[in-house]
mmCIF file of C-alpha atoms in Angstrom:
data_model
loop_
_atom_site.group_PDB
_atom_site.id
_atom_site.type_symbol
_atom_site.label_atom_id
_atom_site.label_comp_id
_atom_site.label_asym_id
_atom_site.label_seq_id
_atom_site.Cartn_x
_atom_site.Cartn_y
_atom_site.Cartn_z
ATOM 1 C CA MET G 1017 1.191 -21.405 5.625
ATOM 2 C CA ARG G 1018 4.910 -20.688 5.137
ATOM 3 C CA TRP G 1019 4.122 -17.431 3.325
ATOM 4 C CA ARG G 1020 2.658 -16.123 6.600
ATOM 5 C CA ARG G 1021 6.011 -16.724 8.270
ATOM 6 C CA VAL G 1022 7.767 -14.938 5.412
ATOM 7 C CA PHE G 1023 5.362 -12.011 5.798
ATOM 8 C CA LEU G 1024 5.919 -11.949 9.576
ATOM 9 C CA VAL G 1025 9.714 -11.958 9.222
ATOM 10 C CA LEU G 1026 9.601 -9.168 6.638
ATOM 11 C CA ALA G 1027 7.224 -7.180 8.847
ATOM 12 C CA LEU G 1028 9.562 -7.564 11.822
ATOM 13 C CA VAL G 1029 12.479 -6.358 9.702
ATOM 14 C CA LEU G 1030 10.373 -3.403 8.625
ATOM 15 C CA PHE G 1031 9.516 -2.464 12.208
ATOM 16 C CA SER G 1032 13.158 -2.929 13.183
ATOM 17 C CA ALA G 1033 14.188 -0.494 10.444
ATOM 18 C CA LYS G 1034 11.657 1.973 11.821
ATOM 19 C CA ALA G 1035 13.156 1.695 15.294
ATOM 20 C CA HIS G 1036 16.682 2.265 13.990
ATOM 21 C CA ALA G 1037 15.513 5.375 12.164
ATOM 22 C CA GLY G 1038 14.659 6.968 15.502
ATOM 23 C CA GLY G 1039 11.169 5.485 15.793
ATOM 24 C CA ALA G 1040 9.651 8.091 13.495
ATOM 25 C CA PHE G 1041 6.127 7.174 12.447
ATOM 26 C CA GLU G 1042 6.669 9.092 9.231
ATOM 27 C CA THR G 1043 9.675 6.906 8.379
ATOM 28 C CA TYR G 1044 7.529 3.827 8.936
ATOM 29 C CA GLY G 1045 5.056 5.174 6.380
ATOM 30 C CA ASP G 1046 7.818 5.837 3.864
ATOM 31 C CA VAL G 1047 9.233 2.319 4.203
ATOM 32 C CA ALA G 1048 5.954 0.412 4.510
ATOM 33 C CA ALA G 1049 4.419 2.102 1.464
ATOM 34 C CA ILE G 1050 7.016 0.251 -0.612
ATOM 35 C CA ALA G 1051 7.372 -2.835 1.586
ATOM 36 C CA ILE G 1052 3.696 -3.848 1.506
ATOM 37 C CA PRO G 1053 3.494 -4.253 -2.287
ATOM 38 C CA ALA G 1054 6.977 -5.810 -2.262
ATOM 39 C CA ILE G 1055 5.817 -8.379 0.286
ATOM 40 C CA ALA G 1056 2.687 -9.005 -1.807
ATOM 41 C CA GLY G 1057 4.987 -9.698 -4.751
ATOM 42 C CA ALA G 1058 7.078 -12.024 -2.597
ATOM 43 C CA VAL G 1059 3.913 -13.938 -1.689
ATOM 44 C CA ALA G 1060 3.055 -14.365 -5.382
ATOM 45 C CA ILE G 1061 6.600 -15.533 -6.146
ATOM 46 C CA TYR G 1062 6.599 -17.921 -3.176
ATOM 47 C CA ARG G 1063 3.324 -19.410 -4.406
ATOM 48 C CA ASN G 1064 4.679 -19.738 -7.967
ATOM 49 C CA ASP G 1065 1.840 -17.446 -9.026
ATOM 50 C CA GLY G 1066 3.246 -15.721 -12.093
ATOM 51 C CA GLU G 1067 -0.203 -14.620 -13.211
ATOM 52 C CA GLY G 1068 -0.804 -13.104 -9.782
ATOM 53 C CA LEU G 1069 2.519 -11.273 -9.909
ATOM 54 C CA ALA G 1070 1.530 -9.809 -13.278
ATOM 55 C CA ARG G 1071 -1.830 -8.717 -11.816
ATOM 56 C CA LEU G 1072 -0.078 -7.094 -8.833
ATOM 57 C CA THR G 1073 2.272 -5.245 -11.164
ATOM 58 C CA THR G 1074 -0.674 -3.991 -13.209
ATOM 59 C CA ALA G 1075 -2.679 -2.992 -10.129
ATOM 60 C CA TYR G 1076 0.298 -1.134 -8.673
ATOM 61 C CA ALA G 1077 1.242 0.641 -11.899
ATOM 62 C CA VAL G 1078 -2.310 1.714 -12.745
ATOM 63 C CA SER G 1079 -3.013 2.853 -9.170
ATOM 64 C CA VAL G 1080 0.158 4.945 -9.034
ATOM 65 C CA ALA G 1081 -0.478 6.435 -12.494
ATOM 66 C CA VAL G 1082 -4.065 7.398 -11.650
ATOM 67 C CA THR G 1083 -2.967 8.851 -8.308
ATOM 68 C CA ASP G 1084 -0.209 10.918 -9.906
ATOM 69 C CA GLY G 1085 -2.636 12.174 -12.545
ATOM 70 C CA LEU G 1086 -5.214 13.157 -9.941
ATOM 71 C CA LYS G 1087 -2.580 15.011 -7.916
ATOM 72 C CA ARG G 1088 -1.796 17.187 -10.921
ATOM 73 C CA VAL G 1089 -5.458 17.853 -11.721
ATOM 74 C CA VAL G 1090 -6.870 18.387 -8.210
ATOM 75 C CA ARG G 1091 -3.919 20.434 -6.815
ATOM 76 C CA ARG G 1092 -5.053 20.261 -3.173
ATOM 77 C CA LEU G 1093 -2.791 22.049 -0.690
ATOM 78 C CA ARG G 1094 -1.105 19.803 1.870
ATOM 79 C CA PRO G 1095 -1.957 20.496 5.528
ATOM 80 C CA ASP G 1096 1.648 21.634 6.123
ATOM 81 C CA GLY G 1097 1.445 23.986 3.131
ATOM 82 C CA SER G 1098 4.541 22.481 1.459
ATOM 83 C CA ASN G 1099 2.893 22.011 -1.969
ATOM 84 C CA ASP G 1100 -0.432 21.358 -3.680
ATOM 85 C CA LEU G 1101 -0.088 17.616 -4.308
ATOM 86 C CA SER G 1102 -2.063 16.348 -1.320
ATOM 87 C CA PHE G 1103 -4.954 14.522 -3.035
ATOM 88 C CA PRO G 1104 -4.826 11.546 -3.154
ATOM 89 C CA SER G 1105 -2.005 10.150 -1.017
ATOM 90 C CA GLY G 1106 0.656 8.342 -3.034
ATOM 91 C CA HIS G 1107 1.949 6.501 0.038
ATOM 92 C CA ALA G 1108 -1.538 5.205 0.889
ATOM 93 C CA THR G 1109 -2.151 4.283 -2.751
ATOM 94 C CA ARG G 1110 1.012 2.165 -2.850
ATOM 95 C CA ALA G 1111 0.312 0.473 0.484
ATOM 96 C CA PHE G 1112 -3.321 -0.293 -0.315
ATOM 97 C CA ALA G 1113 -2.467 -1.511 -3.825
ATOM 98 C CA GLY G 1114 -0.393 -4.275 -2.220
ATOM 99 C CA ALA G 1115 -2.883 -5.062 0.542
ATOM 100 C CA SER G 1116 -5.875 -5.026 -1.813
ATOM 101 C CA TYR G 1117 -4.096 -7.280 -4.290
ATOM 102 C CA LEU G 1118 -3.579 -9.842 -1.506
ATOM 103 C CA HIS G 1119 -7.266 -9.544 -0.598
ATOM 104 C CA CYS G 1120 -8.573 -9.820 -4.154
ATOM 105 C CA ARG G 1121 -6.205 -12.637 -5.144
ATOM 106 C CA TYR G 1122 -5.908 -14.784 -2.005
ATOM 107 C CA GLY G 1123 -8.838 -13.746 0.196
ATOM 108 C CA PHE G 1124 -9.574 -11.227 2.918
ATOM 109 C CA THR G 1125 -8.187 -13.152 5.879
ATOM 110 C CA ARG G 1126 -4.788 -13.485 4.228
ATOM 111 C CA ALA G 1127 -4.717 -9.735 3.628
ATOM 112 C CA ILE G 1128 -5.525 -8.653 7.192
ATOM 113 C CA PRO G 1129 -1.877 -8.056 8.253
ATOM 114 C CA ALA G 1130 -1.252 -6.055 5.082
ATOM 115 C CA TYR G 1131 -4.411 -4.001 5.629
ATOM 116 C CA ILE G 1132 -3.342 -3.221 9.197
ATOM 117 C CA ALA G 1133 0.063 -2.102 7.923
ATOM 118 C CA ALA G 1134 -1.580 -0.040 5.147
ATOM 119 C CA VAL G 1135 -3.896 1.716 7.618
ATOM 120 C CA ALA G 1136 -0.795 2.575 9.661
ATOM 121 C CA VAL G 1137 0.822 4.029 6.518
ATOM 122 C CA ALA G 1138 -2.259 6.182 5.956
ATOM 123 C CA ALA G 1139 -2.259 7.321 9.588
ATOM 124 C CA SER G 1140 1.451 8.153 9.366
ATOM 125 C CA ARG G 1141 0.785 10.523 6.460
ATOM 126 C CA VAL G 1142 -1.963 12.336 8.363
ATOM 127 C CA ASP G 1143 0.196 12.412 11.505
ATOM 128 C CA ALA G 1144 3.104 13.889 9.489
ATOM 129 C CA ASP G 1145 0.744 16.685 8.374
ATOM 130 C CA LYS G 1146 1.226 15.700 4.722
ATOM 131 C CA HIS G 1147 -2.385 14.645 4.084
ATOM 132 C CA HIS G 1148 -5.958 15.141 5.148
ATOM 133 C CA TRP G 1149 -7.936 12.042 6.112
ATOM 134 C CA SER G 1150 -9.931 12.374 2.898
ATOM 135 C CA ASP G 1151 -6.667 12.113 0.896
ATOM 136 C CA VAL G 1152 -5.726 8.757 2.394
ATOM 137 C CA ILE G 1153 -9.271 7.366 2.348
ATOM 138 C CA ALA G 1154 -9.638 8.258 -1.331
ATOM 139 C CA ALA G 1155 -6.265 6.633 -2.052
ATOM 140 C CA ALA G 1156 -7.308 3.445 -0.256
ATOM 141 C CA LEU G 1157 -10.595 3.243 -2.166
ATOM 142 C CA LEU G 1158 -8.907 3.990 -5.486
ATOM 143 C CA ALA G 1159 -6.181 1.375 -5.002
ATOM 144 C CA HIS G 1160 -8.693 -1.217 -3.814
ATOM 145 C CA ALA G 1161 -11.017 -0.639 -6.766
ATOM 146 C CA ILE G 1162 -8.177 -0.892 -9.272
ATOM 147 C CA ALA G 1163 -6.578 -3.935 -7.627
ATOM 148 C CA CYS G 1164 -9.866 -5.831 -7.576
ATOM 149 C CA ALA G 1165 -10.714 -4.776 -11.135
ATOM 150 C CA VAL G 1166 -7.493 -6.234 -12.541
ATOM 151 C CA THR G 1167 -7.060 -9.211 -10.182
ATOM 152 C CA GLU G 1168 -8.918 -12.488 -10.456
ATOM 153 C CA PRO G 1169 -9.253 -14.558 -7.283
ATOM 154 C CA LEU G 1170 -7.005 -17.586 -7.218
ATOM 155 C CA ALA G 1171 -9.031 -20.795 -7.373
ATOM 156 C CA ALA G 1172 -8.883 -22.589 -4.033
#
């Protein structure tokens, strides 16, 4: 139960940082894309779950590597026209890698706050005109599939 309080405190700090940055939704997405997997790692450490931390690290690394590879193969133009690395979203991949790890390792209900935060990251990328909805949805599915493939549920 204490890990929920740790998650809540870290989430409040995250939202506070967003407010100090001028309230920009895009800044939230930048920060939360890193904070969600970091919080997932903190949960594993708090629970003395070294195996889980190793699984999170693997899920994150593989998800990011696959995403970066796909970006270079697909070469989809971003909605704002800034470059052709739109598909899939790296921010959404990172956020959903953390949220999906929590789901696959500790159960869906414990991952709900992380999923909500990850959906907000995805929405921030679309709102910032950096991604199409299909970019962030594909990233979420990719990260979830990889996280669940490499993560065994923790025995209750």
